[in-house]
Every structure is written in structure tokens, then in C-alpha cells.
Coordinates of C-alpha atoms in Angstrom, one line a residue:
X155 CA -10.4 -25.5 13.5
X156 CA -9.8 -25.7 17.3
X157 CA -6.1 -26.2 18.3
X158 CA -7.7 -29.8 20.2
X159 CA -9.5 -30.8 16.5
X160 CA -6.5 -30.1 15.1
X161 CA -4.5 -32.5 18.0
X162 CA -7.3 -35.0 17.0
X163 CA -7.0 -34.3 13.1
X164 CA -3.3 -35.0 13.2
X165 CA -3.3 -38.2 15.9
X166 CA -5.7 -39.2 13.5
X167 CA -3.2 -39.0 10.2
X168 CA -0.6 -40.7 12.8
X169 CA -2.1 -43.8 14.1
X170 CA -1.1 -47.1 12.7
X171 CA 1.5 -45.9 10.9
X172 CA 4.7 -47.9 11.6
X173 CA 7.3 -46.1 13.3
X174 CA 5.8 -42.6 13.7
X175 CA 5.2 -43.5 17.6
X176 CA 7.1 -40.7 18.1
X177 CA 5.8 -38.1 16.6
X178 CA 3.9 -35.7 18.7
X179 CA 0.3 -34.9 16.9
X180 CA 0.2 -32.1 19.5
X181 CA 3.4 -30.4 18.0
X182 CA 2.2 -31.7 14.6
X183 CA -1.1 -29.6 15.2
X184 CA 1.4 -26.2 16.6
X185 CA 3.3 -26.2 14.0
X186 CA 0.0 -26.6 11.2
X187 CA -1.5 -23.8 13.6
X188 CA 1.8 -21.7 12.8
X189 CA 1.6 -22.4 9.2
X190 CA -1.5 -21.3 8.7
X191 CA -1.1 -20.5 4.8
X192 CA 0.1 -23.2 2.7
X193 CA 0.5 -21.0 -0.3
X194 CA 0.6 -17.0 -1.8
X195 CA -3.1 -17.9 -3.5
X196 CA -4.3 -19.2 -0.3
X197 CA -3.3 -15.2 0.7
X198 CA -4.5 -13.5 -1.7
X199 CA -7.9 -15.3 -1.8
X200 CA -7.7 -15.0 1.9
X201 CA -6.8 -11.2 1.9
X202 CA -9.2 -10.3 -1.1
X203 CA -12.3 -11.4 0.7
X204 CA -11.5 -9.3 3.7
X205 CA -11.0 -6.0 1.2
X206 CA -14.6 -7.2 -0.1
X207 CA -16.2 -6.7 3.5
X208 CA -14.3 -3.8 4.1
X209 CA -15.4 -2.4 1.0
X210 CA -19.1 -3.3 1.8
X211 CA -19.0 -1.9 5.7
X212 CA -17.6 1.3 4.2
X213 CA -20.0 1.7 1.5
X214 CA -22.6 1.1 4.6
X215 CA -20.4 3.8 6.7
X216 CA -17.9 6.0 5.6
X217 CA -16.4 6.1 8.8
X218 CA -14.9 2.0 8.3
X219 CA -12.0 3.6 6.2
X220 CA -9.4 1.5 6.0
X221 CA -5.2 2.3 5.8
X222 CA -1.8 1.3 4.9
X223 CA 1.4 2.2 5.2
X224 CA 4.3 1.1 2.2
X225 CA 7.2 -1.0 3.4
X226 CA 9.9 -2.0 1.4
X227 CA 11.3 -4.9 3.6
X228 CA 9.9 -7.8 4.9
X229 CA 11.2 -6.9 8.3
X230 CA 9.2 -3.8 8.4
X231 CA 5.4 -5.0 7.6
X232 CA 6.2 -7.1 9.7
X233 CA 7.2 -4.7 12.1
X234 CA 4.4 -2.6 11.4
X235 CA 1.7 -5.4 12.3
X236 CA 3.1 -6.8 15.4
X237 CA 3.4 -2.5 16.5
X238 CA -0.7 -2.9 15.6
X239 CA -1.6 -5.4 17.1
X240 CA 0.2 -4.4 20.2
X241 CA -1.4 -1.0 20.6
X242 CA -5.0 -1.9 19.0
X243 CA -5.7 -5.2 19.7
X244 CA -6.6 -6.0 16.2
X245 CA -5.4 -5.4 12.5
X246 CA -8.9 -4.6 11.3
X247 CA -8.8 -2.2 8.4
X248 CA -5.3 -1.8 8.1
X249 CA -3.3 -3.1 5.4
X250 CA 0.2 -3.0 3.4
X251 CA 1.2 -1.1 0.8
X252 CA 3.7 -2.2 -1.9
X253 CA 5.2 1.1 -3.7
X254 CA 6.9 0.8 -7.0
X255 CA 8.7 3.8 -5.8
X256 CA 9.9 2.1 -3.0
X257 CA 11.1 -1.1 -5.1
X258 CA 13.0 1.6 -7.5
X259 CA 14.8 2.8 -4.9
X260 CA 15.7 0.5 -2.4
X261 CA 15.3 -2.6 -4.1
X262 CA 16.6 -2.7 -7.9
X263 CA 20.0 -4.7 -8.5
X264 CA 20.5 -1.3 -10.5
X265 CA 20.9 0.5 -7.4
X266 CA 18.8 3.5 -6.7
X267 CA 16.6 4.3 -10.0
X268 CA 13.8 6.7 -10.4
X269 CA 10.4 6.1 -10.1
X270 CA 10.3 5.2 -14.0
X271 CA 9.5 1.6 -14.4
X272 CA 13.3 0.6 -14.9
X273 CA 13.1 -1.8 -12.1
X274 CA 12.8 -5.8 -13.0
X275 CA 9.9 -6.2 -12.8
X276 CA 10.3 -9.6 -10.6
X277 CA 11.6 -7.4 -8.1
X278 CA 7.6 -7.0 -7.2
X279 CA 6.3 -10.3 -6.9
X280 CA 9.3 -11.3 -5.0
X281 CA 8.6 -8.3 -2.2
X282 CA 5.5 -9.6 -1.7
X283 CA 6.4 -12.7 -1.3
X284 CA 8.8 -11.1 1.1
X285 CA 6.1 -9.2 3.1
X286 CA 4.1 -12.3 4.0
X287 CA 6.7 -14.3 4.7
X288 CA 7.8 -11.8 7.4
X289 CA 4.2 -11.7 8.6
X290 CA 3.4 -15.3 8.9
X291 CA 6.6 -16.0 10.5
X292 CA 5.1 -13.2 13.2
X293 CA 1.9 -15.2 13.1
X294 CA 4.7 -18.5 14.1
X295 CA 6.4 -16.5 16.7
X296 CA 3.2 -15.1 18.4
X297 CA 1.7 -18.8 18.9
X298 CA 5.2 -20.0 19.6
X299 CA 5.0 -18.0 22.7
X300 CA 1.2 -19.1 23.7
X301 CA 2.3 -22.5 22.6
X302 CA 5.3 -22.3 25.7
X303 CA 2.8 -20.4 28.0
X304 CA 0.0 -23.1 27.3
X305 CA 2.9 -26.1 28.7
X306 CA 4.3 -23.4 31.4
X307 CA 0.2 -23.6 32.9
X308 CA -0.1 -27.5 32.4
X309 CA 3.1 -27.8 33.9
X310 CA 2.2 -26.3 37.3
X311 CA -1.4 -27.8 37.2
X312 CA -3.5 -24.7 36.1
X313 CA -6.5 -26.0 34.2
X314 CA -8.3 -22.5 34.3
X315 CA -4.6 -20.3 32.8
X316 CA -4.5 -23.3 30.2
X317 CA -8.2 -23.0 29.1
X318 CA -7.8 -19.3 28.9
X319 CA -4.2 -19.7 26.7
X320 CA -6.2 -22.6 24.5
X321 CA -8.9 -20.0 23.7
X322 CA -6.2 -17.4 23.2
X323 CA -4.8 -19.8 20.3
X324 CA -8.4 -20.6 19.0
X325 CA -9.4 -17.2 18.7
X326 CA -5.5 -15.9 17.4
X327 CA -5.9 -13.4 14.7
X328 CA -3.0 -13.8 11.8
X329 CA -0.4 -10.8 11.0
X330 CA -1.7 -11.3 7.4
X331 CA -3.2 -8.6 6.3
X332 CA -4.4 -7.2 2.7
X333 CA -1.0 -5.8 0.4
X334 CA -2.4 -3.4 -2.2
X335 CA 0.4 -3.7 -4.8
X336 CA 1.9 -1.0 -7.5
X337 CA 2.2 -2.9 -10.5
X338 CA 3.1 1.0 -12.1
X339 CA 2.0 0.9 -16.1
X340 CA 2.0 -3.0 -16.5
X341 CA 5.5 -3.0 -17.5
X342 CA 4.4 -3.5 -21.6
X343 CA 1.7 -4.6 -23.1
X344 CA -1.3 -6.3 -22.1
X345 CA 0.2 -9.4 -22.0
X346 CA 3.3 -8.6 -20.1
X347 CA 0.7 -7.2 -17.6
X348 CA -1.3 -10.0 -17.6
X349 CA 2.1 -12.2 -16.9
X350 CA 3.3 -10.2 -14.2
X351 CA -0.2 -9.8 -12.4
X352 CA -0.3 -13.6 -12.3
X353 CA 3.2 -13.6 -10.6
X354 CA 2.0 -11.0 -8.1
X355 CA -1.2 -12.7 -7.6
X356 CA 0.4 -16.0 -7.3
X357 CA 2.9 -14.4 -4.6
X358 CA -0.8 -13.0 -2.3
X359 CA -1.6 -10.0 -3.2
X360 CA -5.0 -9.9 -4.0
X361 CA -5.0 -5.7 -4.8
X362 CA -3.4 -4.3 -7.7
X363 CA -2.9 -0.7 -8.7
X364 CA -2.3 -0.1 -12.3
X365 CA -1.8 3.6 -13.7
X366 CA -3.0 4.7 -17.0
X367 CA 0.5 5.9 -18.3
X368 CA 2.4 4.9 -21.2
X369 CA 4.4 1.7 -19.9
X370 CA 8.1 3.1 -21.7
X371 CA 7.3 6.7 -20.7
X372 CA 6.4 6.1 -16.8
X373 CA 7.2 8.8 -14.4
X374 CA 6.6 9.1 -10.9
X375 CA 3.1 10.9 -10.2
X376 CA 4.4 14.0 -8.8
X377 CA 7.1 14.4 -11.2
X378 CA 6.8 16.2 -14.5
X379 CA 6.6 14.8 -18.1
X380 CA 3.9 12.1 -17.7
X381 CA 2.2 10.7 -20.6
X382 CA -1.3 8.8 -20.9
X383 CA -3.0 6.0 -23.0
X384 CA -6.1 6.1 -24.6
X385 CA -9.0 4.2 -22.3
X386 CA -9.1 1.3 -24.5
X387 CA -5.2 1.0 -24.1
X388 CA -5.8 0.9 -20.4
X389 CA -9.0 -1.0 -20.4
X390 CA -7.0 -3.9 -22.0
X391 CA -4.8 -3.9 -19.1
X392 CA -7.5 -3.8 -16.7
X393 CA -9.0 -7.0 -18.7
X394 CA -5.4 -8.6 -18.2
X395 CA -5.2 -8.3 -14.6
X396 CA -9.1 -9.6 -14.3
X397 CA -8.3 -12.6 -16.3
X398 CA -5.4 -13.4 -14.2
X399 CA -7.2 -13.3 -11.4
X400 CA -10.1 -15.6 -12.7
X401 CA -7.6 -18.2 -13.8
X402 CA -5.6 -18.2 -10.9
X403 CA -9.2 -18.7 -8.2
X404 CA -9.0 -15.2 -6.9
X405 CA -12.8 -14.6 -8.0
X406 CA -12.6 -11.7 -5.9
X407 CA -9.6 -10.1 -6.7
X408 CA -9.3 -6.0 -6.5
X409 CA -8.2 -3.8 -9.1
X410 CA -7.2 -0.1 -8.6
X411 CA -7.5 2.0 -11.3
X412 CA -5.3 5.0 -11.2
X413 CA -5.0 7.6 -13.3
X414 CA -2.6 10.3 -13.7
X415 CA -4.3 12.9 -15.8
X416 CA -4.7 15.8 -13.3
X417 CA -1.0 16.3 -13.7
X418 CA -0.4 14.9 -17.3
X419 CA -0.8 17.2 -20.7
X420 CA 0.7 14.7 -22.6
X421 CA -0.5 11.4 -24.4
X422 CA 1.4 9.2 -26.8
X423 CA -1.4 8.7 -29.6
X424 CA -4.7 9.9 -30.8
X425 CA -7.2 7.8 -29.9
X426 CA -8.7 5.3 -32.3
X427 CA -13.0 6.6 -32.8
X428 CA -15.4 4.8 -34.2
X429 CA -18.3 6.9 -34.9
X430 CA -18.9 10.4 -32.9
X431 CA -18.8 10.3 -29.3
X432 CA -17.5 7.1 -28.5
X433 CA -14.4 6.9 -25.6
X434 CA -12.0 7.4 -28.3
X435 CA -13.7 10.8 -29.2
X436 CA -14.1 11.9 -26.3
X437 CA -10.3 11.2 -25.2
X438 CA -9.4 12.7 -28.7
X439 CA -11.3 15.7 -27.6
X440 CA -9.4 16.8 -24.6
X441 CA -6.5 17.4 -27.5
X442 CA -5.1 21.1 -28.3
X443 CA -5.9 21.7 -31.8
X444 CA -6.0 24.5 -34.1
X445 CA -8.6 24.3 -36.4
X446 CA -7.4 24.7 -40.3
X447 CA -8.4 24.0 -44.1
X448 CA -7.3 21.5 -46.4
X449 CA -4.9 23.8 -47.3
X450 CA -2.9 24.4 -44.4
X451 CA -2.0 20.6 -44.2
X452 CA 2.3 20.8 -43.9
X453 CA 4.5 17.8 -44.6
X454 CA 4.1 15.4 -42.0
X455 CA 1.2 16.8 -40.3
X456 CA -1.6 14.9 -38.3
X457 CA -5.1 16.0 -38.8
X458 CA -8.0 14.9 -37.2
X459 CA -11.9 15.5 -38.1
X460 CA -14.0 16.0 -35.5
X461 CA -17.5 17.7 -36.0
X462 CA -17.7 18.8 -39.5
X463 CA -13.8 20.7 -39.0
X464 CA -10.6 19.3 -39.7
X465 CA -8.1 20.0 -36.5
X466 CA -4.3 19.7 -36.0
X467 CA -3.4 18.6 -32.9
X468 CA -0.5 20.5 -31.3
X469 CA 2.3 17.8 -31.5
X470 CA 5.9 18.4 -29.5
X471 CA 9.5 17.6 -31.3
X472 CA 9.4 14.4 -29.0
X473 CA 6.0 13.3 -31.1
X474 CA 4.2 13.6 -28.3
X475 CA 0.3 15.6 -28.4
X476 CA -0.5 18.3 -26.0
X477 CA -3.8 18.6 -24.0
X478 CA -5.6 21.5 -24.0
X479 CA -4.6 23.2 -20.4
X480 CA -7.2 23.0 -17.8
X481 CA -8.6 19.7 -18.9
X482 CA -7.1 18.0 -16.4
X483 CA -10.1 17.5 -13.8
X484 CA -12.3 16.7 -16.8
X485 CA -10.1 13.6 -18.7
X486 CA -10.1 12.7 -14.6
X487 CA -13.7 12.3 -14.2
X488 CA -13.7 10.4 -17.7
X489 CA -10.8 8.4 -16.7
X490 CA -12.6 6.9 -13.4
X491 CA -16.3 6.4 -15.0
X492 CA -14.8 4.4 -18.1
X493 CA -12.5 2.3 -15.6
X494 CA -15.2 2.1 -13.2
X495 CA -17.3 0.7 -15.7
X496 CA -15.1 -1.7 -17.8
X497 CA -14.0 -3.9 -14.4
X498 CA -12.0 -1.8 -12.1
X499 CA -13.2 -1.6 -8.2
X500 CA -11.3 1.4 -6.8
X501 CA -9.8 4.5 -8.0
X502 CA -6.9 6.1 -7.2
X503 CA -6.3 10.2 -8.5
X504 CA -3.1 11.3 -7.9
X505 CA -3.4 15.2 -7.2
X506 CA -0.6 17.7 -6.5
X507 CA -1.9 18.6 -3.2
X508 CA -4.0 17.2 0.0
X509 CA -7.1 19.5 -0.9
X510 CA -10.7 17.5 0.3
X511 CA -12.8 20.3 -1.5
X512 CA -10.4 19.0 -4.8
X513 CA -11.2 15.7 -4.6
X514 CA -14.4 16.1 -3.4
X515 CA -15.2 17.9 -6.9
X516 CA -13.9 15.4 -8.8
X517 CA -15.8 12.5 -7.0
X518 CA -19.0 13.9 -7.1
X519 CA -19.1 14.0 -10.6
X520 CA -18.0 10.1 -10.8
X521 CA -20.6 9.2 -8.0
X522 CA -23.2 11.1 -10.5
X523 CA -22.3 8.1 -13.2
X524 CA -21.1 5.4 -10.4
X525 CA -23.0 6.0 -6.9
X526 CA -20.7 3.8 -4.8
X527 CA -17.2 4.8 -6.3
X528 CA -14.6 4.9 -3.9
X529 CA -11.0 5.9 -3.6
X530 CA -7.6 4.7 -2.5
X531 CA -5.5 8.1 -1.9
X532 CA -2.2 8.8 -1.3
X533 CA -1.0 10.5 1.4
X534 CA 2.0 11.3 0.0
X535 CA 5.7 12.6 1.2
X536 CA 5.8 14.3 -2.1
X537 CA 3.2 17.0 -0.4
X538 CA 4.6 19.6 1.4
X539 CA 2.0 18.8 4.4
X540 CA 2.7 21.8 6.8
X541 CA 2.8 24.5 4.1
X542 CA -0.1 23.2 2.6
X543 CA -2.2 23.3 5.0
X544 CA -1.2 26.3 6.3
X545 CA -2.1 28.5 3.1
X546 CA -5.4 26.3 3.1
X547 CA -6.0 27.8 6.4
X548 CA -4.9 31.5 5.7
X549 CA -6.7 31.2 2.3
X550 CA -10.1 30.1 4.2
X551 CA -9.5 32.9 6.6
X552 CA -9.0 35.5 4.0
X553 CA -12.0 34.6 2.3
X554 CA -14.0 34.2 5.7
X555 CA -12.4 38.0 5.9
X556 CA -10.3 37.4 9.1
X557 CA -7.8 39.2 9.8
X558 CA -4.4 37.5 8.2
X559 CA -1.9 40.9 8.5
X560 CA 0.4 39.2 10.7
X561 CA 0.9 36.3 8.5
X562 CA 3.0 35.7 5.4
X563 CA 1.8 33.1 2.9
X564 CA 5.2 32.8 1.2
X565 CA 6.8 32.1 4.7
X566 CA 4.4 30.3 6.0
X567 CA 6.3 26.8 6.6
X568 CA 8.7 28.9 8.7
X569 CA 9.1 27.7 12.5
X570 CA 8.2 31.4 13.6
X571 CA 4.7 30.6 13.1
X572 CA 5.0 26.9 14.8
X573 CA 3.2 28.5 17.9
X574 CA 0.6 30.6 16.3
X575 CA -3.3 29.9 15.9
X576 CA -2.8 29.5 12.2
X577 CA -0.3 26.6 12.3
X578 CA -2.6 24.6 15.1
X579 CA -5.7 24.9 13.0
X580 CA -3.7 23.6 9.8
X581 CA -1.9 20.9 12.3
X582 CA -5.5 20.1 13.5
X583 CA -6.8 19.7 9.5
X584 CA -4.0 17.6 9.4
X585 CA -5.0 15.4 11.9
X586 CA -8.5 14.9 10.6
X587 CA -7.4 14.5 6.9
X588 CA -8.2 10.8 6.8
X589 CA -11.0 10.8 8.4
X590 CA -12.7 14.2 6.9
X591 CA -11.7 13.2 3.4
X592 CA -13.3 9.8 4.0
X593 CA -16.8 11.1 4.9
X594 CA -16.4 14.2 1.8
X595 CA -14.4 12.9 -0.7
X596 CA -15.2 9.0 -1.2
X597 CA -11.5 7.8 0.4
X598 CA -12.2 4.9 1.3
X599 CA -8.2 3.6 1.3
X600 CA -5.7 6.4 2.8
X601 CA -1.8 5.2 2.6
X602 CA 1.5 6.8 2.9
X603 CA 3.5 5.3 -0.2
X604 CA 7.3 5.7 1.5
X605 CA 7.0 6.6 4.9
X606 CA 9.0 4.0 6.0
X607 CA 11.5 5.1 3.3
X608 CA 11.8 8.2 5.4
X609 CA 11.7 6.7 9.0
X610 CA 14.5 4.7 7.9
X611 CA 16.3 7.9 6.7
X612 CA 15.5 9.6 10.1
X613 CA 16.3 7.7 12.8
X614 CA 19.6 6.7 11.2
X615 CA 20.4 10.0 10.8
X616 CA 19.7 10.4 14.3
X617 CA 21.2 7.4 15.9
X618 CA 24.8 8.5 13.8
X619 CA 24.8 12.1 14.9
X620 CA 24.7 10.8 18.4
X621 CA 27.1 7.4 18.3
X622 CA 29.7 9.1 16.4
X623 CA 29.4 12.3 18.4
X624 CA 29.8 13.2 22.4
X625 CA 27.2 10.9 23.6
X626 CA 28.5 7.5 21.8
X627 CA 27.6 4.0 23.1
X628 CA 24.8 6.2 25.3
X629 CA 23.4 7.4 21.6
X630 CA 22.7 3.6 21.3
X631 CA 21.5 2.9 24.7
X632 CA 19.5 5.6 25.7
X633 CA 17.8 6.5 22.4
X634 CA 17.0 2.7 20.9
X635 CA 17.6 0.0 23.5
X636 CA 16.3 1.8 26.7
X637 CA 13.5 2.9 24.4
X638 CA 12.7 -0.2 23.1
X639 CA 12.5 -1.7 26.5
X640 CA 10.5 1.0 28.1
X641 CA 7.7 1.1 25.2
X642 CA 7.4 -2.6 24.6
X643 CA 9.0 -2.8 21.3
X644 CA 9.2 -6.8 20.5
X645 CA 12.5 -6.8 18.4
X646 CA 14.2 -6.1 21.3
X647 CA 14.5 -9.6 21.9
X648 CA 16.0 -9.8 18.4
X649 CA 17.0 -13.7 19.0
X650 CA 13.2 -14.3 19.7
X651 CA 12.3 -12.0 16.5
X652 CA 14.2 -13.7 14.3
X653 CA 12.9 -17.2 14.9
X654 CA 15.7 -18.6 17.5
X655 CA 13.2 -20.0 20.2
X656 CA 10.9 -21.5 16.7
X657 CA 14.1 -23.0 15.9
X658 CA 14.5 -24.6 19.5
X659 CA 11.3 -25.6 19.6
X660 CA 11.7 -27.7 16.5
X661 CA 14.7 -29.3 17.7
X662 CA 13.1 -30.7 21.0
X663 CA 10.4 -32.0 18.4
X664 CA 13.0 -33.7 16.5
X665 CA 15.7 -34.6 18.5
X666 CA 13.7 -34.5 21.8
X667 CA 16.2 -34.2 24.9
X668 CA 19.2 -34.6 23.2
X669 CA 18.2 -31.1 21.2
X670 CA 20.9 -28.7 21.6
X671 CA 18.7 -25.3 21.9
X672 CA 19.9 -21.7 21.8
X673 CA 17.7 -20.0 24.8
X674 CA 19.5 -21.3 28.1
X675 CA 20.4 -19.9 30.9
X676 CA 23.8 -18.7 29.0
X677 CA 21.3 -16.5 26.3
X678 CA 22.2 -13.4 27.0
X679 CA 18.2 -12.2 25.7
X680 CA 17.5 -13.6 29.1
X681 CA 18.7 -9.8 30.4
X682 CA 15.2 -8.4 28.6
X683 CA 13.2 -11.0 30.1
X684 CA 11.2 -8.3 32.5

């Protein structure tokens, strides 16, 4: 609706009724135009429908990959979008990420925790929640400013700036974007998954990422010690999240799969099997078992039969069964196909390195089951980017039989090479990553889960080393404020970003001249105006 139907629309709801004479239905319509969502399902139903297209366009051309960054604070999506918007024009195909990891560690009334599920789980719904109301007070702030820039053209009598600044609002794209959300192992059972999807779903996000761990024995994905669930385990969860979405409207609703078998020899329990070759076989056959006799059974020993022979499973003091080694890529390609076809839409593998040609294997053999299966991958701060890519490199040259005499793989994340041919072909496979692994390896989501975790870390670092050292208030000035000026950053105005001239706004609409507003001639943010 057009910023003049929504004018009529309201003077229409206002008419006749006794003593609203006053109220304006042109700030009635700017502040429904700032408002746009009423609720989190209006979001995520919102949100889900653009990962649908997105989905469909990249299906259509791998190239329309799409990509997030995690944020742990509402402040920095928001952040995030408004930098987006400012240097593309547009938020198409970029989203948010919510990280469990990120929750864990930044957000738990524990205090920092590990990566382990210890976190209340409420902690989630509520940073979501958190994350779009950041960004659709950025969506309030943006048209605030068109909204003052629209009576600024009326004002002096230009018709053809105020068409312009109408069309400007009509054609306004939001700040809300799609949040893909870690929900990490369901927190419990399949009910506690299903109660805590509805509570994400019912704060907007209309992606969640669920992990086929054991809930009670979640690690981090590039940590040791992680344990999996049989598929029908998982499958119930997957169920869970579907029927929350269906009840709560979100028809469309995305569910990640993920599964953390590349790195995990461990799993819980023996999978029930009803007759030979059914999901629970097959899980049960990725086991490490000795074969014995009736005989052999000790006290307290679990047997299996599978194919005629009876088999003891190699169980661990903490009662946990071992895989057999190597089986990794195998229980991952059986992992995706069985989620793929009991209701999940994307996969995530979590992998130990950034290796296309790894994931590339693995897909292929899904895409031979599931033609259109796609990934969501993480980019993640875990990897060791530089040195990885750099042994890539010097392992493709070896093989290609180039010369690599004046290279040392052990050392090869030392800044001696920084300025040598190998480190500007691995920075250069760097750069492409994204965009390579999306055309090769079926990534159709790439994200970062804690870079902002990191940029956090940095730049206060930074900004210390210099205020509390020689350069002091210039530490501030030169490195942050003069920066923020000079490339445009919008938070330099931090009264404006925080909703002061909003708030003035609605007290002329309330209290008309007798509104005591904030951004006078005295506002000292009048100094950034230029």
C-alpha cells in the first residue's frame, strides 16, 4: 500500500469519530509505514517466503547464492543491514545468522559457557526477537528521515523533490531480512524441540538448524567428543519443528538439517532395525564390531546380529559405541538423503576444513538420491583459513609437479611467505571460496557463525592499545570518529541511531507545538550534520 492509500486508509478510520480532530492520518499512516510488522509470525512468514525464492532462483542458477553473517546483539544485525544497504543498494540474498555458539558465549546469565547446549534455552527466541527489533526500528529510522525530507520539499514548494521522496517511501525496502537460527540438538526430546521451535518461530525466524547430536552430550562441531542419534531419533525432531511450523501458519517454514558425523565416532545407542536393511541397519552398520560366537558373550556384553553373524560392538567405559574409522563421509551421505527425504530442505555438513573437492564428493553422492539438495556451510573462524589454503595450494602444485623447494608446508602460515606467489594464489582461492563452492559443491547458504564475535574482540583491542597508550583521546578520534565520518558510517549520529529524532517526532504528534524535542539547535549531533 502507497504511503497516500495509507493517508486515505487511516483519514478513513478517523472521520466521524468525536474528538480525534486532531489526530493527523498523515502521521497515523508514517508511523503504520514504520511499523510495518505487527508481529514475529508476520516475520517469519514474511522472511520464509523470500528463502523459498531464493532457494528456487538458485536451484535455476547457482550463482544466486545467498549469505549471512552471525550477530549476537541486536545492535549489530542491525548494523550489518544498514552497512548493506548502504554500499549495495539492496539486501537481496543476504541474511542473519543466529549462532548457539554465540548465545553460549556472550549471552548466557551463566557467563561464558561452551558451545554445549548449557545455555537457557529462552536465551534464543529472545535474540531473535532481539535482532528484528533492531532491524525494524532501522526500517523506523530510515523513513523517519524520508518522512522529514518529504515536509523539508513541501515546505519550500518542490512538487517534483516531494514526488521523488513519496516514491522513495513507496518503493522502501525493509532491514528485515531472513535469520537462519541454531536451535543446536533441540535442547531434549522431541517435544522440548517442538516447544522451543514454536518460541523461535513465534519470535520470526522462519529457518531452523537442528544438529543430529545427542541433546545431553552436545559439543561444538569442531571440538572433539561428539556423539550422534540414530536417524529416527533425529527424524522425530525434524517432524517436531515441521509441526510447529504448520500450527503456527508458517506453511513454508525452512528446516536445516545438520549433521555432524564427518567428525563424530561416537553414538549413544544402537539403532532400533526392523527387518535387514532398513535406516536402523544401516546406521547400526557403520558400528565397530568384532565378530564372535555364542561363546565369547562376557557379562554385560551387547551383541548384535547382523547377516547371519553375531557382532559385539566396540563399547567405551563412558557406554558410548565406537564407529568404525573412516566411515565418516559415508554415515554423511546417509545422514543428508534420510533427512532430505523425511522433511528437511537444506543441509548443513560440518567439515574440519574449507576443502570444495571435499564437499563436492559428498554432495554428489546426495544429488545422486536428491537432485536439487543444497547446502548451508559454514565459513567458520574455527578453520585456520590462511594455512589451509596455503597447503591446498602447495599440495596442488606438488601434484601438478611444480616446483615447491622453496616452501615449507609446516611453516606455511608464517608472514615470510605473505609476499610470495603461493600465499596470493591461496589468498585468491580464498576470495573465490563462496562463490566456487556454490557452482561445485551445492552451497547454496555460505555464513560466518562468529565473525562479529571476533570484530568485536579486534577493534577493542585496537582502540585500548591506542587510548591507553601515547596517542590517547587521538586513538578515539582518528581511528573511530574521523573514520566513521569520512566512510559514511550512520551510528555516528548515535542520538539519530538510537531513535532520538523517532522520539521527537512523536512528541510533535502528540503534544504538537508545545513538544519539548531533543534535536535543536543546542544538539550537539548537529556538528556531524555535513
Amino acid at each position: 500500500m502507497s504511503y497516500q492509500d495509507e493517508i486515505r486508509q487511516a483519514a478513513a478510520a478517523i472521520t466521524g469519530k468525536a474528538g480525534w480532530e486532531s489526530i493527523s492520518p498523515a502521521n497515523v499512516a508514517r508511523m503504520r509505514l514504520q511499523n510495518r510488522f505487527r508481529s514475529g509470525l508476520d516475520i517469519a512468514r514474511y522472511t520464509a517466503a523470500i528463502m523459498r525464492r531464493d532457494m528456487a532462483a538458485y536451484d535455476a542458477d547457482p550463482s544466486a547464492y545467498t549469505q549471512s553473517l552471525g550477530c549476537w546483539h541486536g545492535f549489530i544485525g542491525q548494523q550489518k543491514l544498514i552497512s548493506i544497504k548502504k554500499h549495495f543498494g539492496t539486501t537481496d540474498k543476504r541474511y542473519l545468522y543466529l549462532s548457539g555458539w554465540m548465545i553460549a558465549a556472550l549471552r548466557s546469565e551463566f557467563g561464558p559457557l561452551p558451545d554445549q547446549s548449557m545455555h537457557e534455552k529462552t536465551s534464543v527466541p529472545a535474540l531473535i526477537e532481539e535482532l528484528y527489533t533492531f532491524l525494524r526500528q532501522a526500517d523506523a529510522r530510515e523513513l523517519g528521515m524520508l518522512f522529514r525530507d518529504l515536509d523539508a520539499a513541501n515546505a519550500a514548494g518542490d512538487a517534483v523533490k516531494a514526488k521523488a521522496i513519496e516514491n522513495q517511501i513507496d518503493n522502501h525496502q525493509t532491514h528485515v531480512v531472513p535469520i537462519i537460527a541454531d536451535i543446536d540438538a533441540g535442547f531434549g526430546n522431541a517435544e522440548a524441540t517442538y516447544l522451543l521451535a514454536k518460541k523461535m518461530i513465534e519470535a520470526g525466524a522462519c529457518a531452523l538448524q537442528i544438529e543430529n547430536q545427542v541433546s545431553d552430550e552436545k559439543q561444538c562441531g569442531h571440538q572433539d567428543g561428539k556423539v550422534t542419534v540414530p536417524h529416527e531419533d533425529f527424524v522425530a525432531k525434524i517432524r517436531a519443528i515441521r509441526y510447529a511450523f504448520l500450527e503456527l501458519g508458517v506453511d513454508d517454514g525452512i528446516i536445516v538439517a545438520r549433521t555432524d558425523s564427518l567428525g563424530a565416532g561416537l553414538t549413544k545407542q544402537i539403532a532400533y532395525s526392523r527387518e535387514p536393511g532398513d535406516i536402523g541397519d544401516q546406521y547400526n552398520s557403520f558400528l565397530d564390531c568384532e565378530e564372535i560366537d555364542v561363546n565369547q558373550v562376557g557379562n554385560g556384553d551387547v551383541v548384535i546380529s547382523r547377516g547371519g553373524k553375531l557382532l559385539r560392538p566396540k563399547r567405551l567405559a563412558s557406554n558410548l559405541f565406537q564407529f568404525r574409522p573412516g566411515s565418516g563421509e559415508d554415515r554423511v551421505v546417509l545422514d543428508c538423503i534420510n533427512s532430505l527425504q523425511n522433511g528437511a530442505d537444506l543441509l548443513w555438513i560440518e567439515t574440519e576444513k574449507p576443502h570444495i573437492g571435499q564437499i563436492a564428493g559428498m554432495v554428489d553422492r546426495i544429488r545422486e538420491v536428491v537432485p536439487h539438495a543444497k547446502l548451508v556451510y559454514n565459513n567458520s573462524p574455527s578453520f585456520n583459513w590462511t594455512l589451509n589454503f596455503r597447503q591446498q595450494v602447495f599440495d596442488a602444485w606438488t601434484a601438478a609437479g611444480k616446483d615447491v623447494s622453496a616452501y615449507d608446508r609446516a611453516r606455511l602460515m608464517s608472514v615470510d611467505y605473505d609476499g610470495s606467489e603461493l600465499a596470493a594464489e591461496a589468498d585468491e582461492r580464498i576470495r573465490t571460496f563462496q562463490k566456487d563452492a556454490a557452482a561445485r559443491a551445492g552451497i547454496f547458504h555460505h555464513l560466518i557463525t562468529l565473525p562479529t564475535y571476533h570484530t568485536a574482540a579486534l577493534s577493542t583491542d585496537n582502540l585500548a592499545k591506542e587510548y591507553f597508550g601515547d596517542a590517547g583521546m587521538l586513538g578515539y578520534v582518528k581511528n573511530v570518529q574521523r573514520a566513521e565520518i569520512r566512510q559514511g558510517i550512520a551510528c555516528v549520529k548515535h542520538q539519530n541511531m538510537s531513535g532520538s529524532d523517532i522520539g521527537d517526532d512523536h512528541k510533535e504528534y502528540f503534544a504538537g507545538e508545545a513538544a519539548l524535542k531533543a534535536g535543536g539547535v543546542h544538539n550537539t549531533m548537529n556538528q556531524f550534520a555535513a
